[in-house]
Amino acid sequence: MKSGLALLVVALSVATGLTAAFAESVPDAPPIAIAIHGGAGTMNRADLTDEKEQAIREALSLALQAGHKQLAQGESAVSAVEAAIVVLENSPLFNAGHGAVFNSGGAHELDAAIMDGRTRNAGAIAGVGHIRNPILLAGEVMTASPHVMLAGAGAEEFAVSQGFELVENDYFSTEFRRQQLERAQAEQTSRNSLPPPELRFGTVGAVALDQDGNIAAGTSTGGMTNKRFGRIGDVPVIGAGTYADNETCAVSATGHGEYFIRSVVAHDIAALMRYSDKSLQEAVDEVVLEKLVEFGGSGGVISINRQGDIVMEHNTPGMYRGAIDTSGRLTTAIYKDE
Ligand code: ASP
């Protein structure tokens, strides 16, 4: 397929919500694949206008293409994950980077993590307020520091030392998220209650398989609307919201972070594969559709293994998600029944 035609097919698929061949797969070339999410939650068809749905599918497609381009050029799964997540962080539609939710004090505190399945090296940042693309700083922690997780002012000091430019905290603000904060504050009856389910989620994440057979996972979030100052969710906790190990799988999660931390969701999926010989599909189903549901944790995951199998599962009515599989087929989806 000529690239112009491929692009046209992608554009049509974005408009119609159908799937398309994004890239011709070259016979005998090593498999490459990528999957992304833009958060899980109660997405009711009635609440999502056609324009917004199309904008979300377009943003998902652009992020997938950015990541897939890296893989097609022979770059690492880590680079592909970063490239895809940067697109989603820069979009106001998702709860990460520009468009992140507000905490209870009306500010933004961002968490992100990345993990390389080849080495099980990982980098994470928590509670930062001035980093335009948190996933890139997580990557910097992984590759340019001896640590796995840096938080708050220390993470930002490290960012400056590595040449990152700081942005004002209101760079992340959007009117849509401000209205969500106001609604959450009006509807939350006590400091210990949670915001209504439709206001809680929207994190972004990516998993990828590169030409060298390595997998990686990354996740980035503003956390939960109206969260307490200083609250850190599952995203930067390696093994909870983000995990990658070539021996098993790469996982990026989205959902009610406290439950994902207490269930160590991403590592539990990998552990079921490693110790119980479960397939990726069986492990994801057991954790997301059984264990988490029994525990009361709502959300979902995207995952990939070294064969390029992609499993995207959620126990919420919807999860923004998409993939370009090993055959080059691009798909996006929002609701459970897609
Ligand atoms: N897991 C994220 C958190 O609890 C929220 C989300 O996935 O939307 O911070």
PDB file of N, CA, C and O in Angstrom, residues 34-36 63 66-68 70-71 75-90 113-116 123 133-143 164 204-208 216-220:
ATOM      1  N   ILE A  34       2.283  -1.935  18.997  1.00  0.00           N
ATOM      2  CA  ILE A  34       2.124  -0.940  20.061  1.00  0.00           C
ATOM      3  C   ILE A  34       0.654  -0.860  20.471  1.00  0.00           C
ATOM      4  O   ILE A  34      -0.244  -1.034  19.628  1.00  0.00           O
ATOM      5  N   ALA A  35       0.415  -0.617  21.745  1.00  0.00           N
ATOM      6  CA  ALA A  35      -0.952  -0.377  22.231  1.00  0.00           C
ATOM      7  C   ALA A  35      -0.919   0.802  23.192  1.00  0.00           C
ATOM      8  O   ALA A  35       0.096   1.032  23.864  1.00  0.00           O
ATOM      9  N   ILE A  36      -2.007   1.545  23.237  1.00  0.00           N
ATOM     10  CA  ILE A  36      -2.069   2.711  24.131  1.00  0.00           C
ATOM     11  C   ILE A  36      -3.441   2.770  24.810  1.00  0.00           C
ATOM     12  O   ILE A  36      -4.408   2.181  24.336  1.00  0.00           O
ATOM     13  N   ALA A  63      -1.132   9.268  18.291  1.00  0.00           N
ATOM     14  CA  ALA A  63      -0.177   8.739  19.279  1.00  0.00           C
ATOM     15  C   ALA A  63       0.339   7.370  18.834  1.00  0.00           C
ATOM     16  O   ALA A  63       1.544   7.086  18.923  1.00  0.00           O
ATOM     17  N   ALA A  66       2.813   7.854  16.039  1.00  0.00           N
ATOM     18  CA  ALA A  66       4.102   8.386  16.511  1.00  0.00           C
ATOM     19  C   ALA A  66       4.954   7.270  17.117  1.00  0.00           C
ATOM     20  O   ALA A  66       6.161   7.175  16.873  1.00  0.00           O
ATOM     21  N   GLY A  67       4.314   6.407  17.901  1.00  0.00           N
ATOM     22  CA  GLY A  67       5.052   5.304  18.520  1.00  0.00           C
ATOM     23  C   GLY A  67       5.481   4.272  17.492  1.00  0.00           C
ATOM     24  O   GLY A  67       6.615   3.789  17.501  1.00  0.00           O
ATOM     25  N   HIS A  68       4.555   3.953  16.586  1.00  0.00           N
ATOM     26  CA  HIS A  68       4.837   2.925  15.580  1.00  0.00           C
ATOM     27  C   HIS A  68       5.965   3.357  14.650  1.00  0.00           C
ATOM     28  O   HIS A  68       6.785   2.535  14.218  1.00  0.00           O
ATOM     29  N   GLN A  70       8.564   5.084  15.427  1.00  0.00           N
ATOM     30  CA  GLN A  70       9.822   4.769  16.107  1.00  0.00           C
ATOM     31  C   GLN A  70      10.174   3.293  15.916  1.00  0.00           C
ATOM     32  O   GLN A  70      11.312   2.948  15.594  1.00  0.00           O
ATOM     33  N   LEU A  71       9.182   2.428  16.114  1.00  0.00           N
ATOM     34  CA  LEU A  71       9.435   0.984  16.000  1.00  0.00           C
ATOM     35  C   LEU A  71       9.840   0.613  14.578  1.00  0.00           C
ATOM     36  O   LEU A  71      10.768  -0.176  14.370  1.00  0.00           O
ATOM     37  N   GLU A  75      13.890   1.853  16.261  1.00  0.00           N
ATOM     38  CA  GLU A  75      14.143   2.409  17.608  1.00  0.00           C
ATOM     39  C   GLU A  75      13.571   1.446  18.661  1.00  0.00           C
ATOM     40  O   GLU A  75      12.811   0.539  18.357  1.00  0.00           O
ATOM     41  N   SER A  76      13.931   1.719  19.931  1.00  0.00           N
ATOM     42  CA  SER A  76      13.553   0.800  21.013  1.00  0.00           C
ATOM     43  C   SER A  76      12.089   0.939  21.409  1.00  0.00           C
ATOM     44  O   SER A  76      11.436   1.960  21.147  1.00  0.00           O
ATOM     45  N   ALA A  77      11.604  -0.095  22.089  1.00  0.00           N
ATOM     46  CA  ALA A  77      10.239  -0.045  22.631  1.00  0.00           C
ATOM     47  C   ALA A  77      10.092   1.128  23.601  1.00  0.00           C
ATOM     48  O   ALA A  77       9.043   1.779  23.652  1.00  0.00           O
ATOM     49  N   VAL A  78      11.157   1.432  24.357  1.00  0.00           N
ATOM     50  CA  VAL A  78      11.118   2.578  25.283  1.00  0.00           C
ATOM     51  C   VAL A  78      10.874   3.872  24.498  1.00  0.00           C
ATOM     52  O   VAL A  78      10.036   4.694  24.886  1.00  0.00           O
ATOM     53  N   SER A  79      11.594   4.047  23.374  1.00  0.00           N
ATOM     54  CA  SER A  79      11.399   5.262  22.563  1.00  0.00           C
ATOM     55  C   SER A  79       9.983   5.341  22.019  1.00  0.00           C
ATOM     56  O   SER A  79       9.389   6.420  21.955  1.00  0.00           O
ATOM     57  N   ALA A  80       9.450   4.199  21.611  1.00  0.00           N
ATOM     58  CA  ALA A  80       8.089   4.185  21.058  1.00  0.00           C
ATOM     59  C   ALA A  80       7.063   4.562  22.122  1.00  0.00           C
ATOM     60  O   ALA A  80       6.139   5.338  21.873  1.00  0.00           O
ATOM     61  N   VAL A  81       7.250   4.018  23.316  1.00  0.00           N
ATOM     62  CA  VAL A  81       6.337   4.327  24.429  1.00  0.00           C
ATOM     63  C   VAL A  81       6.402   5.827  24.744  1.00  0.00           C
ATOM     64  O   VAL A  81       5.365   6.494  24.904  1.00  0.00           O
ATOM     65  N   GLU A  82       7.608   6.366  24.789  1.00  0.00           N
ATOM     66  CA  GLU A  82       7.749   7.802  25.072  1.00  0.00           C
ATOM     67  C   GLU A  82       7.087   8.650  23.982  1.00  0.00           C
ATOM     68  O   GLU A  82       6.364   9.601  24.285  1.00  0.00           O
ATOM     69  N   ALA A  83       7.330   8.284  22.723  1.00  0.00           N
ATOM     70  CA  ALA A  83       6.787   9.087  21.616  1.00  0.00           C
ATOM     71  C   ALA A  83       5.261   9.088  21.639  1.00  0.00           C
ATOM     72  O   ALA A  83       4.617  10.130  21.433  1.00  0.00           O
ATOM     73  N   ALA A  84       4.672   7.940  21.896  1.00  0.00           N
ATOM     74  CA  ALA A  84       3.202   7.857  21.920  1.00  0.00           C
ATOM     75  C   ALA A  84       2.646   8.658  23.098  1.00  0.00           C
ATOM     76  O   ALA A  84       1.663   9.395  22.960  1.00  0.00           O
ATOM     77  N   ILE A  85       3.284   8.525  24.253  1.00  0.00           N
ATOM     78  CA  ILE A  85       2.748   9.198  25.451  1.00  0.00           C
ATOM     79  C   ILE A  85       2.908  10.714  25.358  1.00  0.00           C
ATOM     80  O   ILE A  85       2.029  11.469  25.801  1.00  0.00           O
ATOM     81  N   VAL A  86       3.994  11.179  24.745  1.00  0.00           N
ATOM     82  CA  VAL A  86       4.161  12.635  24.575  1.00  0.00           C
ATOM     83  C   VAL A  86       2.973  13.221  23.798  1.00  0.00           C
ATOM     84  O   VAL A  86       2.444  14.277  24.149  1.00  0.00           O
ATOM     85  N   VAL A  87       2.530  12.521  22.749  1.00  0.00           N
ATOM     86  CA  VAL A  87       1.379  13.012  21.964  1.00  0.00           C
ATOM     87  C   VAL A  87       0.147  13.122  22.872  1.00  0.00           C
ATOM     88  O   VAL A  87      -0.589  14.118  22.830  1.00  0.00           O
ATOM     89  N   LEU A  88      -0.070  12.120  23.699  1.00  0.00           N
ATOM     90  CA  LEU A  88      -1.251  12.127  24.579  1.00  0.00           C
ATOM     91  C   LEU A  88      -1.112  13.164  25.691  1.00  0.00           C
ATOM     92  O   LEU A  88      -2.098  13.813  26.075  1.00  0.00           O
ATOM     93  N   GLU A  89       0.110  13.348  26.213  1.00  0.00           N
ATOM     94  CA  GLU A  89       0.331  14.393  27.237  1.00  0.00           C
ATOM     95  C   GLU A  89       0.073  15.788  26.653  1.00  0.00           C
ATOM     96  O   GLU A  89      -0.429  16.668  27.350  1.00  0.00           O
ATOM     97  N   ASN A  90       0.418  15.964  25.381  1.00  0.00           N
ATOM     98  CA  ASN A  90       0.259  17.294  24.778  1.00  0.00           C
ATOM     99  C   ASN A  90      -1.189  17.579  24.374  1.00  0.00           C
ATOM    100  O   ASN A  90      -1.537  18.730  24.100  1.00  0.00           O
ATOM    101  N   ALA A 113       5.693   6.990  34.911  1.00  0.00           N
ATOM    102  CA  ALA A 113       6.714   5.935  35.044  1.00  0.00           C
ATOM    103  C   ALA A 113       6.956   5.274  33.704  1.00  0.00           C
ATOM    104  O   ALA A 113       6.073   5.251  32.833  1.00  0.00           O
ATOM    105  N   ILE A 114       8.163   4.727  33.560  1.00  0.00           N
ATOM    106  CA  ILE A 114       8.493   3.959  32.352  1.00  0.00           C
ATOM    107  C   ILE A 114       9.365   2.780  32.770  1.00  0.00           C
ATOM    108  O   ILE A 114      10.125   2.886  33.743  1.00  0.00           O
ATOM    109  N   MET A 115       9.205   1.658  32.066  1.00  0.00           N
ATOM    110  CA  MET A 115      10.016   0.486  32.406  1.00  0.00           C
ATOM    111  C   MET A 115      10.427  -0.233  31.140  1.00  0.00           C
ATOM    112  O   MET A 115       9.640  -0.420  30.213  1.00  0.00           O
ATOM    113  N   ASP A 116      11.699  -0.636  31.128  1.00  0.00           N
ATOM    114  CA  ASP A 116      12.315  -1.316  29.993  1.00  0.00           C
ATOM    115  C   ASP A 116      12.326  -2.822  30.294  1.00  0.00           C
ATOM    116  O   ASP A 116      13.005  -3.265  31.227  1.00  0.00           O
ATOM    117  N   GLY A 123      12.099   4.026  35.609  1.00  0.00           N
ATOM    118  CA  GLY A 123      12.197   5.396  36.112  1.00  0.00           C
ATOM    119  C   GLY A 123      10.806   5.922  36.395  1.00  0.00           C
ATOM    120  O   GLY A 123       9.862   5.644  35.643  1.00  0.00           O
ATOM    121  N   ASN A 133       6.392  17.377  29.889  1.00  0.00           N
ATOM    122  CA  ASN A 133       6.167  15.978  29.505  1.00  0.00           C
ATOM    123  C   ASN A 133       6.758  15.052  30.569  1.00  0.00           C
ATOM    124  O   ASN A 133       7.908  14.598  30.465  1.00  0.00           O
ATOM    125  N   PRO A 134       5.960  14.735  31.568  1.00  0.00           N
ATOM    126  CA  PRO A 134       6.451  13.910  32.687  1.00  0.00           C
ATOM    127  C   PRO A 134       7.054  12.578  32.253  1.00  0.00           C
ATOM    128  O   PRO A 134       7.992  12.091  32.883  1.00  0.00           O
ATOM    129  N   ILE A 135       6.545  11.985  31.159  1.00  0.00           N
ATOM    130  CA  ILE A 135       7.083  10.676  30.753  1.00  0.00           C
ATOM    131  C   ILE A 135       8.557  10.800  30.371  1.00  0.00           C
ATOM    132  O   ILE A 135       9.346   9.870  30.593  1.00  0.00           O
ATOM    133  N   LEU A 136       8.941  11.960  29.818  1.00  0.00           N
ATOM    134  CA  LEU A 136      10.347  12.127  29.420  1.00  0.00           C
ATOM    135  C   LEU A 136      11.245  12.258  30.648  1.00  0.00           C
ATOM    136  O   LEU A 136      12.389  11.789  30.651  1.00  0.00           O
ATOM    137  N   LEU A 137      10.711  12.883  31.699  1.00  0.00           N
ATOM    138  CA  LEU A 137      11.509  12.975  32.934  1.00  0.00           C
ATOM    139  C   LEU A 137      11.623  11.595  33.605  1.00  0.00           C
ATOM    140  O   LEU A 137      12.684  11.244  34.132  1.00  0.00           O
ATOM    141  N   ALA A 138      10.550  10.817  33.534  1.00  0.00           N
ATOM    142  CA  ALA A 138      10.634   9.448  34.071  1.00  0.00           C
ATOM    143  C   ALA A 138      11.726   8.681  33.322  1.00  0.00           C
ATOM    144  O   ALA A 138      12.531   7.959  33.930  1.00  0.00           O
ATOM    145  N   GLY A 139      11.770   8.858  32.002  1.00  0.00           N
ATOM    146  CA  GLY A 139      12.806   8.203  31.195  1.00  0.00           C
ATOM    147  C   GLY A 139      14.198   8.660  31.583  1.00  0.00           C
ATOM    148  O   GLY A 139      15.149   7.873  31.608  1.00  0.00           O
ATOM    149  N   GLU A 140      14.299   9.941  31.930  1.00  0.00           N
ATOM    150  CA  GLU A 140      15.595  10.494  32.337  1.00  0.00           C
ATOM    151  C   GLU A 140      16.031   9.910  33.683  1.00  0.00           C
ATOM    152  O   GLU A 140      17.203   9.603  33.893  1.00  0.00           O
ATOM    153  N   VAL A 141      15.073   9.759  34.581  1.00  0.00           N
ATOM    154  CA  VAL A 141      15.386   9.124  35.883  1.00  0.00           C
ATOM    155  C   VAL A 141      15.910   7.705  35.631  1.00  0.00           C
ATOM    156  O   VAL A 141      16.878   7.254  36.254  1.00  0.00           O
ATOM    157  N   MET A 142      15.273   7.021  34.674  1.00  0.00           N
ATOM    158  CA  MET A 142      15.686   5.639  34.381  1.00  0.00           C
ATOM    159  C   MET A 142      17.104   5.581  33.816  1.00  0.00           C
ATOM    160  O   MET A 142      17.902   4.740  34.243  1.00  0.00           O
ATOM    161  N   THR A 143      17.408   6.472  32.891  1.00  0.00           N
ATOM    162  CA  THR A 143      18.679   6.329  32.174  1.00  0.00           C
ATOM    163  C   THR A 143      19.814   7.181  32.742  1.00  0.00           C
ATOM    164  O   THR A 143      20.975   6.865  32.532  1.00  0.00           O
ATOM    165  N   PHE A 164      16.009  20.107  31.400  1.00  0.00           N
ATOM    166  CA  PHE A 164      14.565  20.250  31.149  1.00  0.00           C
ATOM    167  C   PHE A 164      14.142  21.676  31.459  1.00  0.00           C
ATOM    168  O   PHE A 164      14.607  22.276  32.430  1.00  0.00           O
ATOM    169  N   VAL A 204      -3.002   8.244  30.770  1.00  0.00           N
ATOM    170  CA  VAL A 204      -2.572   7.694  29.482  1.00  0.00           C
ATOM    171  C   VAL A 204      -1.434   6.684  29.693  1.00  0.00           C
ATOM    172  O   VAL A 204      -0.708   6.756  30.685  1.00  0.00           O
ATOM    173  N   GLY A 205      -1.298   5.783  28.720  1.00  0.00           N
ATOM    174  CA  GLY A 205      -0.220   4.798  28.833  1.00  0.00           C
ATOM    175  C   GLY A 205       0.057   4.147  27.496  1.00  0.00           C
ATOM    176  O   GLY A 205      -0.733   4.250  26.552  1.00  0.00           O
ATOM    177  N   ALA A 206       1.208   3.471  27.413  1.00  0.00           N
ATOM    178  CA  ALA A 206       1.580   2.764  26.184  1.00  0.00           C
ATOM    179  C   ALA A 206       2.422   1.546  26.516  1.00  0.00           C
ATOM    180  O   ALA A 206       3.153   1.535  27.521  1.00  0.00           O
ATOM    181  N   VAL A 207       2.295   0.517  25.672  1.00  0.00           N
ATOM    182  CA  VAL A 207       3.181  -0.652  25.740  1.00  0.00           C
ATOM    183  C   VAL A 207       3.625  -0.938  24.300  1.00  0.00           C
ATOM    184  O   VAL A 207       2.866  -0.687  23.364  1.00  0.00           O
ATOM    185  N   ALA A 208       4.840  -1.454  24.140  1.00  0.00           N
ATOM    186  CA  ALA A 208       5.327  -1.666  22.772  1.00  0.00           C
ATOM    187  C   ALA A 208       6.299  -2.837  22.711  1.00  0.00           C
ATOM    188  O   ALA A 208       6.939  -3.200  23.709  1.00  0.00           O
ATOM    189  N   ALA A 216       8.338  -2.745  26.444  1.00  0.00           N
ATOM    190  CA  ALA A 216       8.422  -1.660  27.430  1.00  0.00           C
ATOM    191  C   ALA A 216       7.019  -1.172  27.738  1.00  0.00           C
ATOM    192  O   ALA A 216       6.080  -1.381  26.956  1.00  0.00           O
ATOM    193  N   ALA A 217       6.894  -0.506  28.900  1.00  0.00           N
ATOM    194  CA  ALA A 217       5.605   0.073  29.303  1.00  0.00           C
ATOM    195  C   ALA A 217       5.831   1.448  29.893  1.00  0.00           C
ATOM    196  O   ALA A 217       6.869   1.700  30.529  1.00  0.00           O
ATOM    197  N   GLY A 218       4.871   2.339  29.698  1.00  0.00           N
ATOM    198  CA  GLY A 218       4.935   3.665  30.318  1.00  0.00           C
ATOM    199  C   GLY A 218       3.534   4.159  30.624  1.00  0.00           C
ATOM    200  O   GLY A 218       2.560   3.762  29.966  1.00  0.00           O
ATOM    201  N   THR A 219       3.430   5.019  31.645  1.00  0.00           N
ATOM    202  CA  THR A 219       2.129   5.545  32.065  1.00  0.00           C
ATOM    203  C   THR A 219       2.334   6.966  32.573  1.00  0.00           C
ATOM    204  O   THR A 219       3.382   7.267  33.157  1.00  0.00           O
ATOM    205  N   SER A 220       1.344   7.847  32.347  1.00  0.00           N
ATOM    206  CA  SER A 220       1.470   9.243  32.785  1.00  0.00           C
ATOM    207  C   SER A 220       0.094   9.754  33.185  1.00  0.00           C
ATOM    208  O   SER A 220      -0.900   9.467  32.510  1.00  0.00           O
TER     209      SER A 220
END
